[in-house]
Every structure is written in C-alpha cells, then in structure tokens.
mmCIF file of C-alpha atoms in Angstrom:
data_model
loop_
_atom_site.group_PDB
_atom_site.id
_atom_site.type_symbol
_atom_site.label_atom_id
_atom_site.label_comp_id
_atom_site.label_asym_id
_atom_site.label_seq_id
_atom_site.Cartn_x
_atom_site.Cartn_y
_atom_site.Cartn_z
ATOM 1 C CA UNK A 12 -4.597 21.872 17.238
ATOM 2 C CA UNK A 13 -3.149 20.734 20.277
ATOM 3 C CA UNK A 14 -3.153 17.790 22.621
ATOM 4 C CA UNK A 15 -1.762 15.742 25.034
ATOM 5 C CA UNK A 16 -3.461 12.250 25.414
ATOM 6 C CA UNK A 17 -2.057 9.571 23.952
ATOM 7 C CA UNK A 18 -2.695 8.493 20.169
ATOM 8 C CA UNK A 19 -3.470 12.282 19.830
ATOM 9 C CA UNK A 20 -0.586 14.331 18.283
ATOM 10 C CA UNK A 21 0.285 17.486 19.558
ATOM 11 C CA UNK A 22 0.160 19.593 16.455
ATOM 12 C CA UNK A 23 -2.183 18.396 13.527
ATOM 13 C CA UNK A 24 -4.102 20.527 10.784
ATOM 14 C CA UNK A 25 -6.962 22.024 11.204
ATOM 15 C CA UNK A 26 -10.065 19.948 11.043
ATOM 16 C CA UNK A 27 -8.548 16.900 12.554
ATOM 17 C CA UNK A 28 -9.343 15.389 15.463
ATOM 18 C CA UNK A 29 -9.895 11.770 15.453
ATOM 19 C CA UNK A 30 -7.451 9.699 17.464
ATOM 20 C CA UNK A 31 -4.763 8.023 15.556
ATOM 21 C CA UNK A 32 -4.505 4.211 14.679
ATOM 22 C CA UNK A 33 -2.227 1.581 16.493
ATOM 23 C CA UNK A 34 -1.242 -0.952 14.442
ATOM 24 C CA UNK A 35 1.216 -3.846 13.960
ATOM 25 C CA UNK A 36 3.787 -3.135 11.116
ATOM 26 C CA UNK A 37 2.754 -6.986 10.583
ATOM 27 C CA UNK A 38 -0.567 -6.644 9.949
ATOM 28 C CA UNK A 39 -0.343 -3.076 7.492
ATOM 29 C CA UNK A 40 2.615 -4.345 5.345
ATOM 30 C CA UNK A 41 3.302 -7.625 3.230
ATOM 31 C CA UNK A 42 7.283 -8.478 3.025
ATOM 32 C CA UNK A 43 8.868 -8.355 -0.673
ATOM 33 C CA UNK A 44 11.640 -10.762 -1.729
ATOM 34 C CA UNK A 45 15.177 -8.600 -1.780
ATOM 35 C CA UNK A 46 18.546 -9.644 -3.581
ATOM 36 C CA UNK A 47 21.871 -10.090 -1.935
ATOM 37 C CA UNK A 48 23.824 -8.278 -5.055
ATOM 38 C CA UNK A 49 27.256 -6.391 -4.348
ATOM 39 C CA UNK A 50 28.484 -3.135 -5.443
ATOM 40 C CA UNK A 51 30.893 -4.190 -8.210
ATOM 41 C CA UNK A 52 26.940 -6.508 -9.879
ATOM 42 C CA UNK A 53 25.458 -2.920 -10.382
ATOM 43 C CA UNK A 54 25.915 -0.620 -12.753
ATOM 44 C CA UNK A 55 25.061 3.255 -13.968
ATOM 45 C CA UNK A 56 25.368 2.686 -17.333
ATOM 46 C CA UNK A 57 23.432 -0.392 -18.609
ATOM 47 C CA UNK A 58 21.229 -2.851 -17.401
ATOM 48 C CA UNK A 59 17.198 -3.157 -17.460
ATOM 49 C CA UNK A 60 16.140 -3.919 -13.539
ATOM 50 C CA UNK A 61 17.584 -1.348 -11.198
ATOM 51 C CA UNK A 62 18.188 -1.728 -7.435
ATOM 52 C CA UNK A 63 18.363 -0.152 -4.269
ATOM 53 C CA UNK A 64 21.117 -0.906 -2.298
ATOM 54 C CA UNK A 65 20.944 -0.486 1.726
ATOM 55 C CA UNK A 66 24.348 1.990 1.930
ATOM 56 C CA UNK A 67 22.565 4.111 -0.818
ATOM 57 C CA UNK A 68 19.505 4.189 2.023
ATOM 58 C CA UNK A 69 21.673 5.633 4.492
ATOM 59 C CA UNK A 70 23.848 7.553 2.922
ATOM 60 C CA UNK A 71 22.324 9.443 -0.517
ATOM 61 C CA UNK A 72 18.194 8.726 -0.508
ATOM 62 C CA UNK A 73 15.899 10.513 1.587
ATOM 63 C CA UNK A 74 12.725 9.790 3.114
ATOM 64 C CA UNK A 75 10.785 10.268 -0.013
ATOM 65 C CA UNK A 76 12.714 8.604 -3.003
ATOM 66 C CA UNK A 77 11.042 10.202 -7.017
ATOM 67 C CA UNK A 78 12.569 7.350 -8.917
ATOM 68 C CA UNK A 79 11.607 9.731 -11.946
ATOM 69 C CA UNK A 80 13.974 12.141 -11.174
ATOM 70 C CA UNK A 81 16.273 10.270 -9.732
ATOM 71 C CA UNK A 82 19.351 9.228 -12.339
ATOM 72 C CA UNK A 83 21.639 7.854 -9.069
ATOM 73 C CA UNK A 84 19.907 4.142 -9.226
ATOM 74 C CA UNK A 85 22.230 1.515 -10.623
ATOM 75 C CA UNK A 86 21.314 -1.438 -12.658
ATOM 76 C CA UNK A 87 21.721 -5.339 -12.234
ATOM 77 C CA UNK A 88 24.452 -6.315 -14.691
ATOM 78 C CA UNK A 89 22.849 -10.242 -13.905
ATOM 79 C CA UNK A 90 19.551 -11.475 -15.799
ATOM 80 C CA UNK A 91 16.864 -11.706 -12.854
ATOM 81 C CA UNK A 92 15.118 -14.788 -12.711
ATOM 82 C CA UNK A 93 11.502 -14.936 -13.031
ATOM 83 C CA UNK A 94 11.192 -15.552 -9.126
ATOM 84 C CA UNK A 95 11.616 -11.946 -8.373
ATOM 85 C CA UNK A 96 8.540 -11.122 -11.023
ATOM 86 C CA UNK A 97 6.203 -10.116 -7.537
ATOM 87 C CA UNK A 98 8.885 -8.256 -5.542
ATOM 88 C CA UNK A 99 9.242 -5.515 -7.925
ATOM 89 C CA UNK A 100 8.593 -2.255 -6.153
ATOM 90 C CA UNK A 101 5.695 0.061 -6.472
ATOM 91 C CA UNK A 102 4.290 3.274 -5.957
ATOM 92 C CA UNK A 103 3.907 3.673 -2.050
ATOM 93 C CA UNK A 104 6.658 0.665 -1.095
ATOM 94 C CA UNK A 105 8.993 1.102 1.472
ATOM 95 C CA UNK A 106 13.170 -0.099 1.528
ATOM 96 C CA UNK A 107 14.072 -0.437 5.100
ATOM 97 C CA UNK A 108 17.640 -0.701 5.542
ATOM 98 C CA UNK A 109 18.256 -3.646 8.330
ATOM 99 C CA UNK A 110 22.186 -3.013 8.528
ATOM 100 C CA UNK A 111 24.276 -0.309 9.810
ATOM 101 C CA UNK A 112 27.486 0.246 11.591
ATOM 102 C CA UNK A 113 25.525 2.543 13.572
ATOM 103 C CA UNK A 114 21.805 3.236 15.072
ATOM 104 C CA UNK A 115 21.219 4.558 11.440
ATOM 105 C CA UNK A 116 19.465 0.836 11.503
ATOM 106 C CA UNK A 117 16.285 1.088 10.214
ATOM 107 C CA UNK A 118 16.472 4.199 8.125
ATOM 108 C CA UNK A 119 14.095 4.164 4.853
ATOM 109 C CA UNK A 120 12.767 5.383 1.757
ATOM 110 C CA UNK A 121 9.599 5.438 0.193
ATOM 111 C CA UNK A 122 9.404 4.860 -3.426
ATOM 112 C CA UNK A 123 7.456 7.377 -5.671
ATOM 113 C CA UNK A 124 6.801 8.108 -9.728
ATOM 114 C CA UNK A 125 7.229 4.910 -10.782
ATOM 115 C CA UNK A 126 6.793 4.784 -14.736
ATOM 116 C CA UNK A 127 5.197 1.850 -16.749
ATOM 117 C CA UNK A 128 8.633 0.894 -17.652
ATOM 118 C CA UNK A 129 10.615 1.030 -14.420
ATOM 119 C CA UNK A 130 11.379 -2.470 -12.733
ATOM 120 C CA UNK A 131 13.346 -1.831 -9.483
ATOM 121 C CA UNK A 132 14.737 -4.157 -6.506
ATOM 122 C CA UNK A 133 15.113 -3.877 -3.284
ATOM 123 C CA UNK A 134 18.768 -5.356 -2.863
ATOM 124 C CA UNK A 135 21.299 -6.112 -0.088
ATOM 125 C CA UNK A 136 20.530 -5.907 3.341
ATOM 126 C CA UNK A 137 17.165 -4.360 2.952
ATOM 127 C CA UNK A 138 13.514 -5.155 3.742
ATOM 128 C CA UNK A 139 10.914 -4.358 1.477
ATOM 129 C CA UNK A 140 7.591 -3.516 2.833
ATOM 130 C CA UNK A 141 4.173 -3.591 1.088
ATOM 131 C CA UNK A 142 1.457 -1.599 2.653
ATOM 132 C CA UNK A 143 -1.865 -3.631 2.374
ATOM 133 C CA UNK A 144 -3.577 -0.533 2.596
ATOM 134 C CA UNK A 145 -3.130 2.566 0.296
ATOM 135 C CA UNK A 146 -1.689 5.352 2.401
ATOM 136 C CA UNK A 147 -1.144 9.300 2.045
ATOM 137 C CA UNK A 148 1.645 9.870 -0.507
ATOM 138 C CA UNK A 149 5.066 10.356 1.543
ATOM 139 C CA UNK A 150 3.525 9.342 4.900
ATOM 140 C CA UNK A 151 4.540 6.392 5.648
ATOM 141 C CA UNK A 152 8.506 7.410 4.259
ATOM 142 C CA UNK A 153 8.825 10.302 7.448
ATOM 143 C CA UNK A 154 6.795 8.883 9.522
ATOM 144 C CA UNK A 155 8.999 5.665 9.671
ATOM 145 C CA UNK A 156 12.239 7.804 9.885
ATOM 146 C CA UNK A 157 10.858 9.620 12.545
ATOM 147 C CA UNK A 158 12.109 9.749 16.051
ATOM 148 C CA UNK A 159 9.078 8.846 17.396
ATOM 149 C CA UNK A 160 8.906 5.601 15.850
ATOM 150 C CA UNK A 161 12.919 4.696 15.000
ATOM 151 C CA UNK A 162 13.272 5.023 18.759
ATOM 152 C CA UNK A 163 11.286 1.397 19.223
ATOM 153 C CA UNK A 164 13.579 -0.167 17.178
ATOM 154 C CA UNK A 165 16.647 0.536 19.220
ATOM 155 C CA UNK A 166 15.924 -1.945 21.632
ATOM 156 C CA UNK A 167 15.463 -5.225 19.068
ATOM 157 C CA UNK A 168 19.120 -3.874 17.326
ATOM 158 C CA UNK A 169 21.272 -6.537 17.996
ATOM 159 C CA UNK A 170 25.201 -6.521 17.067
ATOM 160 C CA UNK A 171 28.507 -4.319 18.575
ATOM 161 C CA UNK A 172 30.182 -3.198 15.598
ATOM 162 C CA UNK A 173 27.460 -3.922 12.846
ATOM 163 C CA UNK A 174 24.337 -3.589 13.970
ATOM 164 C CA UNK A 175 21.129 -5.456 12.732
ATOM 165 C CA UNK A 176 17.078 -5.712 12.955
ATOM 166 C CA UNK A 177 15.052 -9.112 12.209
ATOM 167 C CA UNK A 178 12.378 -9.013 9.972
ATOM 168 C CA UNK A 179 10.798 -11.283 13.053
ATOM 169 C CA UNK A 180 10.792 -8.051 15.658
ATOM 170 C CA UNK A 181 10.014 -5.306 13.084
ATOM 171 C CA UNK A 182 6.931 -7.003 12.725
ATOM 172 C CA UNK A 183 5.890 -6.422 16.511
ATOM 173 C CA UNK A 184 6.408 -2.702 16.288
ATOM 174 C CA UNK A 185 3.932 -0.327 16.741
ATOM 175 C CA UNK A 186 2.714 1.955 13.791
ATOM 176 C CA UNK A 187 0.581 5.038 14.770
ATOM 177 C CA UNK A 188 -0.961 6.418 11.784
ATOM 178 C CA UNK A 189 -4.408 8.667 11.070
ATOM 179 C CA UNK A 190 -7.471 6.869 9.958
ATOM 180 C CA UNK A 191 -8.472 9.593 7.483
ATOM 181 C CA UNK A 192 -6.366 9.449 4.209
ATOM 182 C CA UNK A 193 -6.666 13.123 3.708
ATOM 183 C CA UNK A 194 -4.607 13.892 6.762
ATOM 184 C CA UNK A 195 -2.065 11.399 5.783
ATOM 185 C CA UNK A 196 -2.233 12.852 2.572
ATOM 186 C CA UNK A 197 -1.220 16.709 4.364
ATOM 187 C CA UNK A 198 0.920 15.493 6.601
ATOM 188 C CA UNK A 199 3.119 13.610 3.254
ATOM 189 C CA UNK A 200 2.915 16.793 1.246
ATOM 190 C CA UNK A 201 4.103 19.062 3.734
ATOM 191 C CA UNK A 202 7.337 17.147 4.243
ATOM 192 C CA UNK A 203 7.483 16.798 0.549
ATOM 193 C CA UNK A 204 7.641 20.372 -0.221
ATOM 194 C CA UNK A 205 10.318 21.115 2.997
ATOM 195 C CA UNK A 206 11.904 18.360 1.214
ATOM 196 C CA UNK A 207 12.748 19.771 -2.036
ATOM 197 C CA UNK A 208 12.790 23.623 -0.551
ATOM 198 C CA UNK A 209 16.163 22.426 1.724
ATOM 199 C CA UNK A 210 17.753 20.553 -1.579
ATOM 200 C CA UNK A 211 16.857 23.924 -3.046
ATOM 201 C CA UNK A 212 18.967 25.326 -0.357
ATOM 202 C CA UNK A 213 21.679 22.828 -0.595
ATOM 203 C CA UNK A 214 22.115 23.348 -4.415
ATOM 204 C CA UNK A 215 22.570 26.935 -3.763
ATOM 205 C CA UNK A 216 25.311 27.009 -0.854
ATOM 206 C CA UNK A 217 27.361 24.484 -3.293
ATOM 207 C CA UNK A 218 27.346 26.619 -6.166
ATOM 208 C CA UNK A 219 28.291 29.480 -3.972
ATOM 209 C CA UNK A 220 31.209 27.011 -2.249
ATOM 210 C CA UNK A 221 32.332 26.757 -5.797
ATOM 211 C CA UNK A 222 32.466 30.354 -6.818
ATOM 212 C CA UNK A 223 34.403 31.296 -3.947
ATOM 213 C CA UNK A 224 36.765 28.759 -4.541
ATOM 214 C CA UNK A 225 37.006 29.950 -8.508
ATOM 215 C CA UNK A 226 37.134 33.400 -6.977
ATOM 216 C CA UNK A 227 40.024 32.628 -4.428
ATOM 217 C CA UNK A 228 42.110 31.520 -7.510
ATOM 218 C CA UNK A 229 41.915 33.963 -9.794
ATOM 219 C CA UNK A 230 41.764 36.976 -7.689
ATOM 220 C CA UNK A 231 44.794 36.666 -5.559
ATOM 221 C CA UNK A 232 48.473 37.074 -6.841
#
C-alpha cells in the first residue's frame, strides 16, 4: 500500500492501514545504568558479565545484535558491583552509541537471544534504552538506524572533532512507530532475514577473495 499523508508510510504490508504512532523516545523507553570500562578491562577469553562497547556499535554490530550467536562480546575482567544488578540488558533493549568522530552518532543495536545465563552491559559511551512497551522483534533496532529518524538527531550533535548526543535531547525526539504489534512484528522480520541473506553474501565473496589469492600463488611461476 501506498500513501502520502503524514504518519502514513509509503509502502507497508498488506492489511495495514492505521496511521502510525508519535511518540517521545522519553515516554516509550526507561534509561539503563552503563559502565565507563576501557578496551585493555575487557576480555575474549574469561570473565562472567560481558559488555558492549560503543566502537564495537559502530564498527562490527548491526542493527539486530543475536547475542547467541555472537562469540565477538568481550568480558569484564573487574567484579561488577551489585549496583549494576537492574541495568543488565534484555531481550528487546537497545545500545545507542552517543560518541563518534563522525555523524555515525547515534548508531544502535538491538539485543536479541538472550539465554538464562547471559549477563551483559552496556559500557562506554553508550545509552541503554528500555522500551516500556514490548515491541515487534528487530523493530525498534532499524527503525532507530534509519534515515528517517537518525536525521533528527543531527541537529542536537554537538562537538567538531568528536561528536556527541545528551541523553537530555534524545529524549525529545520523535519516535513514529505502528500501533499494531503484528506489523512491527513484519516489518522486524523482514530486515532480519535481508540481514543474514547479505552476511550470507559477504561470507561468500571472502572465501572467494581468498581462493583467488591461494590461486594467484600457486599457479603462476
């Protein structure tokens, strides 16, 4: 379907027609506590809490982060204090990184198949969001790395070389979100499985890279 009044999207499934929701990012998330650890406190090979640093955000997570089959999440080397017990992420949370050296500010994951046994942070400069309300698997993880909302936060980035957002004007933005969790729910899956069918991709243009490097070596004089 197609439209062009506002709160309507353009495309949408079929079925859908409702207008979408406008929302504060205030009032449909709760702020977690995050830690201020460097690089050289984490660690790949032991440790019980792990944590998600704001460089791995922008650089190696995408928009929809399975901690399940994920093994590139260090651990805290450091004992956590008890303080932290109610920041731990869950299913559905969203890292927001709040530092780049570029517009990158902003960029996020959501955090998905969580075990019973997995205690993760969110760590240095990062926000972690809460939604209040239970959302459409993967929605909320494009949607916020979309253009159509990233582009209201380049006017509260402040800083020349290292560029920042307050917690205090993220919560002003606007969110624009369907009311009917089964379109979330579509919209999350669909992204999802383009998702995995481009790291598909990816996987397959390295291991070609690799055999026509092996190739170039051993077939030439």
């Amino acid at each position: 379907m197609f439209a062009d009044k506002i709160g309507y999207p353009a495309l949408r499934f079929k079925g859908f027609t409702e207008k979408w929701e406008q929302r504060k990012l205030g009032e449909i998330f709760l702020f977690k506590r995050n830690n201020t650890f460097s690089r050289s406190e984490l660690s790949f090979e032991n440790g019980y809490v792990k944590n998600i640093h704001y460089g791995d955000i922008l650089v190696k997570y995408n928009e929809y982060l399975n901690v399940h089959n994920n093994s590139n999440i260090p651990f805290i080397i450091h004992n956590i204090p008890s303080s932290f017990s109610s920041s731990y992420l869950q299913d559905g949370d969203i890292i927001m990184a709040d530092t780049a050296e570029d517009e990158t500010v902003g960029k996020s994951t959501e955090i998905s198949s969580l075990s019973s046994n997995d205690r993760i942070l969110a760590g240095l400069h990062t926000i972690p969001l809460s939604p209040k309300q239970k959302f459409g698997s993967g929605f909320l993880g494009f949607y916020l790395n979309s253009n159509s909302y990233h582009d209201k936060l380049r006017p509260l980035m402040q800083g020349i070389k290292v560029t920042s957002i307050s917690k205090k004007n993220l919560k002003n933005t606007i969110l624009q979100f369907p009311k009917e969790f089964e379109e979330q729910k579509r919209i999350g899956k669909l992204f999802i499985k383009l998702n995995r069918t481009i790291n598909l991709h990816d996987k397959k243009i390295q291991y070609l890279k690799q055999l026509k490097r092996g190739l170039l070596q051993k077939m030439f004089v």
